[in-house]
mmCIF file of C-alpha atoms in Angstrom:
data_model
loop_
_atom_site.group_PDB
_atom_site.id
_atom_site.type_symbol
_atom_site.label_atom_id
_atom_site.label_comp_id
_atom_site.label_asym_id
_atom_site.label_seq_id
_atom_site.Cartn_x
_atom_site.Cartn_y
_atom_site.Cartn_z
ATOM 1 C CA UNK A 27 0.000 0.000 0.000
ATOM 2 C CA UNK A 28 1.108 3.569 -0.415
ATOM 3 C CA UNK A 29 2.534 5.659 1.896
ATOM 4 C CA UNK A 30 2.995 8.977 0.726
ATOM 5 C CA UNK A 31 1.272 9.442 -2.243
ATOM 6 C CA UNK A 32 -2.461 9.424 -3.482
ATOM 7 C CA UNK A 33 -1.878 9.024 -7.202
ATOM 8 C CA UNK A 34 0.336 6.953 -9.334
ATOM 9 C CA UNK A 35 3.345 8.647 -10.545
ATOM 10 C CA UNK A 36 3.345 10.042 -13.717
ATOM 11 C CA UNK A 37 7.146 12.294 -15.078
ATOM 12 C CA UNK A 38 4.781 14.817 -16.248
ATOM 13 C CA UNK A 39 3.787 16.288 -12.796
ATOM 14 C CA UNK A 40 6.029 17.936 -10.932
ATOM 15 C CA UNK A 41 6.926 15.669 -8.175
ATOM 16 C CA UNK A 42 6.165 18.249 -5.139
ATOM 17 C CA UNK A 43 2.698 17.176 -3.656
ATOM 18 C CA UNK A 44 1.331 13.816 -2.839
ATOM 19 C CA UNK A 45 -1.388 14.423 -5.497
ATOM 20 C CA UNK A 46 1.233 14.872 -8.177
ATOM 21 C CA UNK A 47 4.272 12.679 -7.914
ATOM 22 C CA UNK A 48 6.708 11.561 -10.488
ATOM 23 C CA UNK A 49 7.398 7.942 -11.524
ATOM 24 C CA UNK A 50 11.637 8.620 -11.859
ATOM 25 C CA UNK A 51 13.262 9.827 -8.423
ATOM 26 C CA UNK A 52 16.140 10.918 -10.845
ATOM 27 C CA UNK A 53 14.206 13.067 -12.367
ATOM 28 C CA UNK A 54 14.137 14.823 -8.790
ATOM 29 C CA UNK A 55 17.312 14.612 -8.264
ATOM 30 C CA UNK A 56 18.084 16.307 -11.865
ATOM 31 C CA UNK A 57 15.569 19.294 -11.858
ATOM 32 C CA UNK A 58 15.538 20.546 -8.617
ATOM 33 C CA UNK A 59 17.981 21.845 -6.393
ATOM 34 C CA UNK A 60 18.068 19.216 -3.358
ATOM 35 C CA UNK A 61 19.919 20.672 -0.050
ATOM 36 C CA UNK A 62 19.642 20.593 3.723
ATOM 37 C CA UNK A 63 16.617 19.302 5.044
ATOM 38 C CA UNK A 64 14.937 18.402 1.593
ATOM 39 C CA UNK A 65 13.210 14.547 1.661
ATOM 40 C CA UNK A 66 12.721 12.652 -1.482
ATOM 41 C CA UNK A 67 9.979 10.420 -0.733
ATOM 42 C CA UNK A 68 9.588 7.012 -2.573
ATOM 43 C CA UNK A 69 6.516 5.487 -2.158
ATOM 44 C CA UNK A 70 5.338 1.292 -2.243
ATOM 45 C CA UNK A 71 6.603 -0.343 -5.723
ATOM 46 C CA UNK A 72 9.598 -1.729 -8.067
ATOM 47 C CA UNK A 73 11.745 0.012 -10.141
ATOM 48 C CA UNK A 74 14.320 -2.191 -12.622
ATOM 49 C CA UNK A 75 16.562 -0.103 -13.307
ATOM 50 C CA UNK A 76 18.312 1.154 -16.498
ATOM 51 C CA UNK A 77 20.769 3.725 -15.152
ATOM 52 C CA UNK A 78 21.967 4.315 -11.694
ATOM 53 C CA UNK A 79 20.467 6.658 -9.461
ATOM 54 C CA UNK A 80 23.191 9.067 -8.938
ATOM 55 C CA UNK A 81 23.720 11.711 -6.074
ATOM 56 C CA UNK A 82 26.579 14.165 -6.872
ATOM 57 C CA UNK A 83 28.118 17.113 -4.777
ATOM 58 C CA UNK A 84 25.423 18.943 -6.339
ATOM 59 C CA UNK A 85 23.190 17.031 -4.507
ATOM 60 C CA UNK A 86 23.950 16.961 -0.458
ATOM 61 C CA UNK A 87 22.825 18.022 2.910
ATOM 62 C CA UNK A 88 25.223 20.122 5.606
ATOM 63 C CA UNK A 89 25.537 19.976 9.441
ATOM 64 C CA UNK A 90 22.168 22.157 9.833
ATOM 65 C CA UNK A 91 20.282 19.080 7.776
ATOM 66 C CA UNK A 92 20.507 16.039 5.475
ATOM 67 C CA UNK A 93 19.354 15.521 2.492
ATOM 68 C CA UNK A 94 16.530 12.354 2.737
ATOM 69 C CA UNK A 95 15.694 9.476 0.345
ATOM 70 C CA UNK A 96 12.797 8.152 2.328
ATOM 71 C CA UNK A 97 11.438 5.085 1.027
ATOM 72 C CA UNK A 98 8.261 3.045 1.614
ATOM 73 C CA UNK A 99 8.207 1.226 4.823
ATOM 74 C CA UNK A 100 6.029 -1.352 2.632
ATOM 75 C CA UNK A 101 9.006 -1.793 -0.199
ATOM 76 C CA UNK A 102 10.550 0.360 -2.419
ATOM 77 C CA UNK A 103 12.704 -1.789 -4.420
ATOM 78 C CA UNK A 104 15.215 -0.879 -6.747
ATOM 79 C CA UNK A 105 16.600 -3.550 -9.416
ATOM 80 C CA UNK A 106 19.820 -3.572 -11.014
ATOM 81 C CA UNK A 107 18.942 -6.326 -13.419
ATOM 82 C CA UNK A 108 19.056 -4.299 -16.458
ATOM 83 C CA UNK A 109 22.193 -1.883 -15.496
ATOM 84 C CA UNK A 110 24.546 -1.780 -18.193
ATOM 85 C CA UNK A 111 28.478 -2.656 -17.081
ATOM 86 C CA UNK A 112 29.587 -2.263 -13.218
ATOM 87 C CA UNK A 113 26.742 0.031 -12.205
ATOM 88 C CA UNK A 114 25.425 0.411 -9.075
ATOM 89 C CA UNK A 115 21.565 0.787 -7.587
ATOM 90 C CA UNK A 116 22.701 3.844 -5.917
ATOM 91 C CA UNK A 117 25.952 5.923 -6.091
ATOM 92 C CA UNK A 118 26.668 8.657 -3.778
ATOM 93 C CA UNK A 119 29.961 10.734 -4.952
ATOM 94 C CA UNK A 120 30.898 13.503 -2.797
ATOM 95 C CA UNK A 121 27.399 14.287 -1.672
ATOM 96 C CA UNK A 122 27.547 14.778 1.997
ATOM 97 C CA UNK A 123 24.998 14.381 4.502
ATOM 98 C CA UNK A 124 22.407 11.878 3.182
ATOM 99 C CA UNK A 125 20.228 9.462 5.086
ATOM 100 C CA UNK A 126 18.712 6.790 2.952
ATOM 101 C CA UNK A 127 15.814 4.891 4.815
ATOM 102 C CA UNK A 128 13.816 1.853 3.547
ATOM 103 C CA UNK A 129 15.303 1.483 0.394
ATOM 104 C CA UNK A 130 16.163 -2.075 -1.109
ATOM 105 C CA UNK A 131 18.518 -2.394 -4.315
ATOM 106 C CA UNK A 132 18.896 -5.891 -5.662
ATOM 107 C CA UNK A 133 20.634 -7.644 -8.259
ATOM 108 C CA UNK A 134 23.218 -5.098 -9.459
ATOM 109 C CA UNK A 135 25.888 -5.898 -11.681
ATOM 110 C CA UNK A 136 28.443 -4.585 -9.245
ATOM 111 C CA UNK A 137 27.285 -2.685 -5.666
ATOM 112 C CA UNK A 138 24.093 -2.372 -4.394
ATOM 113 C CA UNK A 139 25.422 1.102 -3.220
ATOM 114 C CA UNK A 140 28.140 2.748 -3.902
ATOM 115 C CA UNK A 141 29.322 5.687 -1.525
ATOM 116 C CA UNK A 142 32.555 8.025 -1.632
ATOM 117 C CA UNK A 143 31.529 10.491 0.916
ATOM 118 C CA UNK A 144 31.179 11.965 4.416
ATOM 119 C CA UNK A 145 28.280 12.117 6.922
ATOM 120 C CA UNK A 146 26.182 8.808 5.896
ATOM 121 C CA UNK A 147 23.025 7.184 7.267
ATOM 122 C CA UNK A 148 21.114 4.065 6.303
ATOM 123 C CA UNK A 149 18.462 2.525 8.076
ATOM 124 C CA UNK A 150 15.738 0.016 7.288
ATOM 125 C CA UNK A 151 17.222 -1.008 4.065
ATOM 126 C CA UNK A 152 18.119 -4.063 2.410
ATOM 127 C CA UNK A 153 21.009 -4.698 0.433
ATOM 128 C CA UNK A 154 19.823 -8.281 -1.593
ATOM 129 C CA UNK A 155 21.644 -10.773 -4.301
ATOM 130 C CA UNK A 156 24.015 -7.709 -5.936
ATOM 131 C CA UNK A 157 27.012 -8.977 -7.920
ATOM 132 C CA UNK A 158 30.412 -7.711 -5.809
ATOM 133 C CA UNK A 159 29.163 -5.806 -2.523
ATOM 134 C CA UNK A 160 25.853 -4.957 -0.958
ATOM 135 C CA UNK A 161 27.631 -1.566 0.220
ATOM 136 C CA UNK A 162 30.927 -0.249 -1.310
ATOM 137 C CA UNK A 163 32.519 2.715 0.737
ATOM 138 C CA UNK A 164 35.597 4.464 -0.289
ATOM 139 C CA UNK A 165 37.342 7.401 1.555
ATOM 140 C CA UNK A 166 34.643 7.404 3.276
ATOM 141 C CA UNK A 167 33.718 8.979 6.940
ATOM 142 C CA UNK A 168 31.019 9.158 9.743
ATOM 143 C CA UNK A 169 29.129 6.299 8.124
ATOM 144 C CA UNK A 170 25.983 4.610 10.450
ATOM 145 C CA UNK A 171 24.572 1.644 8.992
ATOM 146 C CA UNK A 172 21.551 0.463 11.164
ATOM 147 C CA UNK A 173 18.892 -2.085 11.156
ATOM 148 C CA UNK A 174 19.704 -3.133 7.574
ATOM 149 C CA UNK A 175 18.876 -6.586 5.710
ATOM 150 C CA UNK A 176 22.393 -7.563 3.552
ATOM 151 C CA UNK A 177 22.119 -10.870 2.033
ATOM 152 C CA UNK A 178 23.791 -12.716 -0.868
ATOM 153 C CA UNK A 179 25.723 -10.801 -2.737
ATOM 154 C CA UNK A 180 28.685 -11.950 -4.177
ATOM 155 C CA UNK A 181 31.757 -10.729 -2.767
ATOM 156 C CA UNK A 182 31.387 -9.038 0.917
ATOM 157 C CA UNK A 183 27.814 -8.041 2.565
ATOM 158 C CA UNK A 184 29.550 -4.525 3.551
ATOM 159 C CA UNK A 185 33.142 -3.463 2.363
ATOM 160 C CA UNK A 186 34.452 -0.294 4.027
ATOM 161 C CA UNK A 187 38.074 0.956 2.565
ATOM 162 C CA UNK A 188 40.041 3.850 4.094
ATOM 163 C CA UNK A 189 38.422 6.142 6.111
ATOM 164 C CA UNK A 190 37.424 6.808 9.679
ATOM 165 C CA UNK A 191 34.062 6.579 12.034
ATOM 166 C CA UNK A 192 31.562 4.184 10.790
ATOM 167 C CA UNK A 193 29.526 2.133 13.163
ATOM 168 C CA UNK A 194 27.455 -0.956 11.901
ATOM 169 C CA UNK A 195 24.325 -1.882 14.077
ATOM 170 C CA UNK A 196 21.190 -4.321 14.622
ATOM 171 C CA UNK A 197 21.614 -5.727 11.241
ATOM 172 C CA UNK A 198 20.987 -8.963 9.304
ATOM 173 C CA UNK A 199 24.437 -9.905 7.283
ATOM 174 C CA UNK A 200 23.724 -13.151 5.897
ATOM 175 C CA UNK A 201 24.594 -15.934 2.989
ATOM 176 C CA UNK A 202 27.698 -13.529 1.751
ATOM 177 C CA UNK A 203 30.502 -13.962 -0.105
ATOM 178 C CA UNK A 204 29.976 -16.379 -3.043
ATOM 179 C CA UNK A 205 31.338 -15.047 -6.098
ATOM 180 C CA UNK A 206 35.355 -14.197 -5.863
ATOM 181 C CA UNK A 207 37.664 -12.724 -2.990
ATOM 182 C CA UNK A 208 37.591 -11.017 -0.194
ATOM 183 C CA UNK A 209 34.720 -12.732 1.077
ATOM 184 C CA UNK A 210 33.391 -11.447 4.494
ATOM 185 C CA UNK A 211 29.713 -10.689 6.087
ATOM 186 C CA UNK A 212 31.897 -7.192 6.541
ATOM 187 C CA UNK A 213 35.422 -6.550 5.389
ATOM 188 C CA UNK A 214 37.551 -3.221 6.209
ATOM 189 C CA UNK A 215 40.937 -2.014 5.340
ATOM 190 C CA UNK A 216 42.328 1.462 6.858
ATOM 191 C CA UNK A 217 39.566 1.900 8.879
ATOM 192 C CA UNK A 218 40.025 4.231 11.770
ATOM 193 C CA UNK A 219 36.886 4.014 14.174
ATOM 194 C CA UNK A 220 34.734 0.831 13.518
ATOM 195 C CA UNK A 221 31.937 0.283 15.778
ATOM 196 C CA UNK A 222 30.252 -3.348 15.249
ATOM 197 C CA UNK A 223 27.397 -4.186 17.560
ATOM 198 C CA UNK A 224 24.360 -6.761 18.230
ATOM 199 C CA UNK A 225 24.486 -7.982 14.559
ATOM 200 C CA UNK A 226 23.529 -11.691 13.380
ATOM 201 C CA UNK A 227 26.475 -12.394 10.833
ATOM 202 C CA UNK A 228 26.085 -15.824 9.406
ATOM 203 C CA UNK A 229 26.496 -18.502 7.026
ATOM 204 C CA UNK A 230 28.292 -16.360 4.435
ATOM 205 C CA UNK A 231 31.331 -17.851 2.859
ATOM 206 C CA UNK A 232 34.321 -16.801 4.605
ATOM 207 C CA UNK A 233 34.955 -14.692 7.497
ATOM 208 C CA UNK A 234 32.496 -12.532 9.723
ATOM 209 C CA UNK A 235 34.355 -9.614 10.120
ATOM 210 C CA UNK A 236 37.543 -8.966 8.360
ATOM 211 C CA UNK A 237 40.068 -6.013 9.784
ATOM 212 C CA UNK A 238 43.053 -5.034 8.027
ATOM 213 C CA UNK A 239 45.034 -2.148 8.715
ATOM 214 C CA UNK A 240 42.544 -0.846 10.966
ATOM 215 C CA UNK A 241 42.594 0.754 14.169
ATOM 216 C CA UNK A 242 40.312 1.329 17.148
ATOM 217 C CA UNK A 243 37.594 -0.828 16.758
ATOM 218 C CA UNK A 244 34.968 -2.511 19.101
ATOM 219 C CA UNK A 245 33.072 -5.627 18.013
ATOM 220 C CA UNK A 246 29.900 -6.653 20.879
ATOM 221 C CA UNK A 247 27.203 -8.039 20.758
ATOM 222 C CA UNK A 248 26.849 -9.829 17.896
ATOM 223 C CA UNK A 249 25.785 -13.567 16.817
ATOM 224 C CA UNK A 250 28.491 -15.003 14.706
ATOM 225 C CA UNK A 251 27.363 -18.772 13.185
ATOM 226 C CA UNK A 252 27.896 -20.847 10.324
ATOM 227 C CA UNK A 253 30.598 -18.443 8.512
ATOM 228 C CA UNK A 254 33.001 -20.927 6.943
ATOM 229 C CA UNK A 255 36.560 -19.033 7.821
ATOM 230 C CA UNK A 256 37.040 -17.089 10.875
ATOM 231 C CA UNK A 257 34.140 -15.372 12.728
ATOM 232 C CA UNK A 258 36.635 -12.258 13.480
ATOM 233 C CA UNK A 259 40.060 -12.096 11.594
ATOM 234 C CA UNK A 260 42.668 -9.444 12.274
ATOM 235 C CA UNK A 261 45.603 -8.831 10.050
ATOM 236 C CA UNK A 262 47.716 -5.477 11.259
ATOM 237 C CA UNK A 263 45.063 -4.113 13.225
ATOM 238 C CA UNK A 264 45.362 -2.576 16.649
ATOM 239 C CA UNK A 265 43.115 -1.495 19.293
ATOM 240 C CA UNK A 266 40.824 -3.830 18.924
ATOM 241 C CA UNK A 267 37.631 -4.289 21.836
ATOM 242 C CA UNK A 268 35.866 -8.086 21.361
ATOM 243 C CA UNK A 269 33.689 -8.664 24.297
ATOM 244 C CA UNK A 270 29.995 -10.539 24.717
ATOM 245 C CA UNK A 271 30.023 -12.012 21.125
ATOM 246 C CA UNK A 272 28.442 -14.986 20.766
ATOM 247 C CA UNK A 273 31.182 -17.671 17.924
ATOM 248 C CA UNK A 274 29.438 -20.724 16.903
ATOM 249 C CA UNK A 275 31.076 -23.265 14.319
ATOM 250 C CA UNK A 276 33.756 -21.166 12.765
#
């Protein structure tokens, strides 16, 4: 059922009322100038996708606000099925300050989302059967990844390289890591400031977390079953906190 709007979306109207939404959220993105504050709201449906949908640093949010993709509680669900070449659901380059809520891409050739960025929030969203990574982050910092759904994509669930202050919490990371290297529920390298807690990371091939190069991170809380390498593997990694973690068949 819908959410936010009361008619079906139609690129004609102007996307600005619930009576007159569009059926593209690029479009949005595109003709209007998003900032601080602004919401995008994407209401109950699928999209398969022919293009990514692309954020730029003309598209971003500031300390005073973010900048909002709000999907449906009830399933917005983007589809990377018909992406041509290593694109991505969503890409996020150099557009600070966004929260994404409820959004699920699926079936990408490459990421499910890609983000180069600062100032990051996801929550509610699932992350489902994309070729290499559910979530790609590069250079990234201040990255919160809560209550998400990651399962089955190919290489790692979430891959975090270089950067500093991400946390990843009350999420489902799950069946992981079947197509190529690097395989991990979540793998890191040059992280400084990881916080990983009261997750359920299992059965994906290889490890459940993997930290190299990283420095002051704290794993709790969190259910590790079923992975078949390690269920926490450290390479050149220092101040590391491991404490009420639950390790099951590793």
């Amino acid at each position: 059922d819908d959410v936010y709007c009361t008619a079906i979306g139609d690129n004609s109207n102007n996307g600005l009322t619930p009576s007159t939404p569009r059926w593209n959220p690029q479009s949005i993105i595109d003709d209007y100038v998003l900032g601080p504050g602004d919401v995008v709201y994407v209401d109950t449906g699928s999209w398969s996708l022919t293009q990514s949908i692309s954020l730029t640093s003309s598209d971003h949010g500031s300390s005073s606000g973010y900048l909002s993709l709000s999907g449906s509680p009830n399933g917005a669900v983007f589809s990377g099925d018909n992406l041509p070449g290593s694109n991505s659901c969503l890409k996020m380059d150099n557009s600070d300050y966004i929260r994404i809520t409820y959004f699920t891409a699926q079936s990408a050739p490459s990421y499910g989302i890609y983000h180069s960025a600062d100032n990051l929030e996801i929550f509610g969203s699932a992350l489902i059967g994309n070729s290499s990574m559910g979530i790609y982050s590069l250079d990234s910092s201040s990255v919160a990844i809560d209550n998400i759904i990651c399962l089955s994509n190919g290489t790692s669930g979430l891959y975090f390289v270089r950067g500093n202050t991400f946390s990843v919490t009350g999420s489902t990371i799950k069946f992981n890591g079947w197509n190529g290297i690097n395989n991990s529920a979540i793998y890191t390298t040059g992280i400084s400031g990881l916080t990983v807690s009261n997750n359920e990371l299992g059965e994906n091939t290889g490890r459940g977390v993997s930290l190299l190069g990283c420095n002051d991170i704290v794993v709790n809380g969190n259910h590790f079953y079923d992975n078949t390498s390690h269920g926490i593997n450290s390479y050149s990694s220092t101040k590391i906190k491991c404490y009420n973690n639950f390790l099951l068949l590793q």
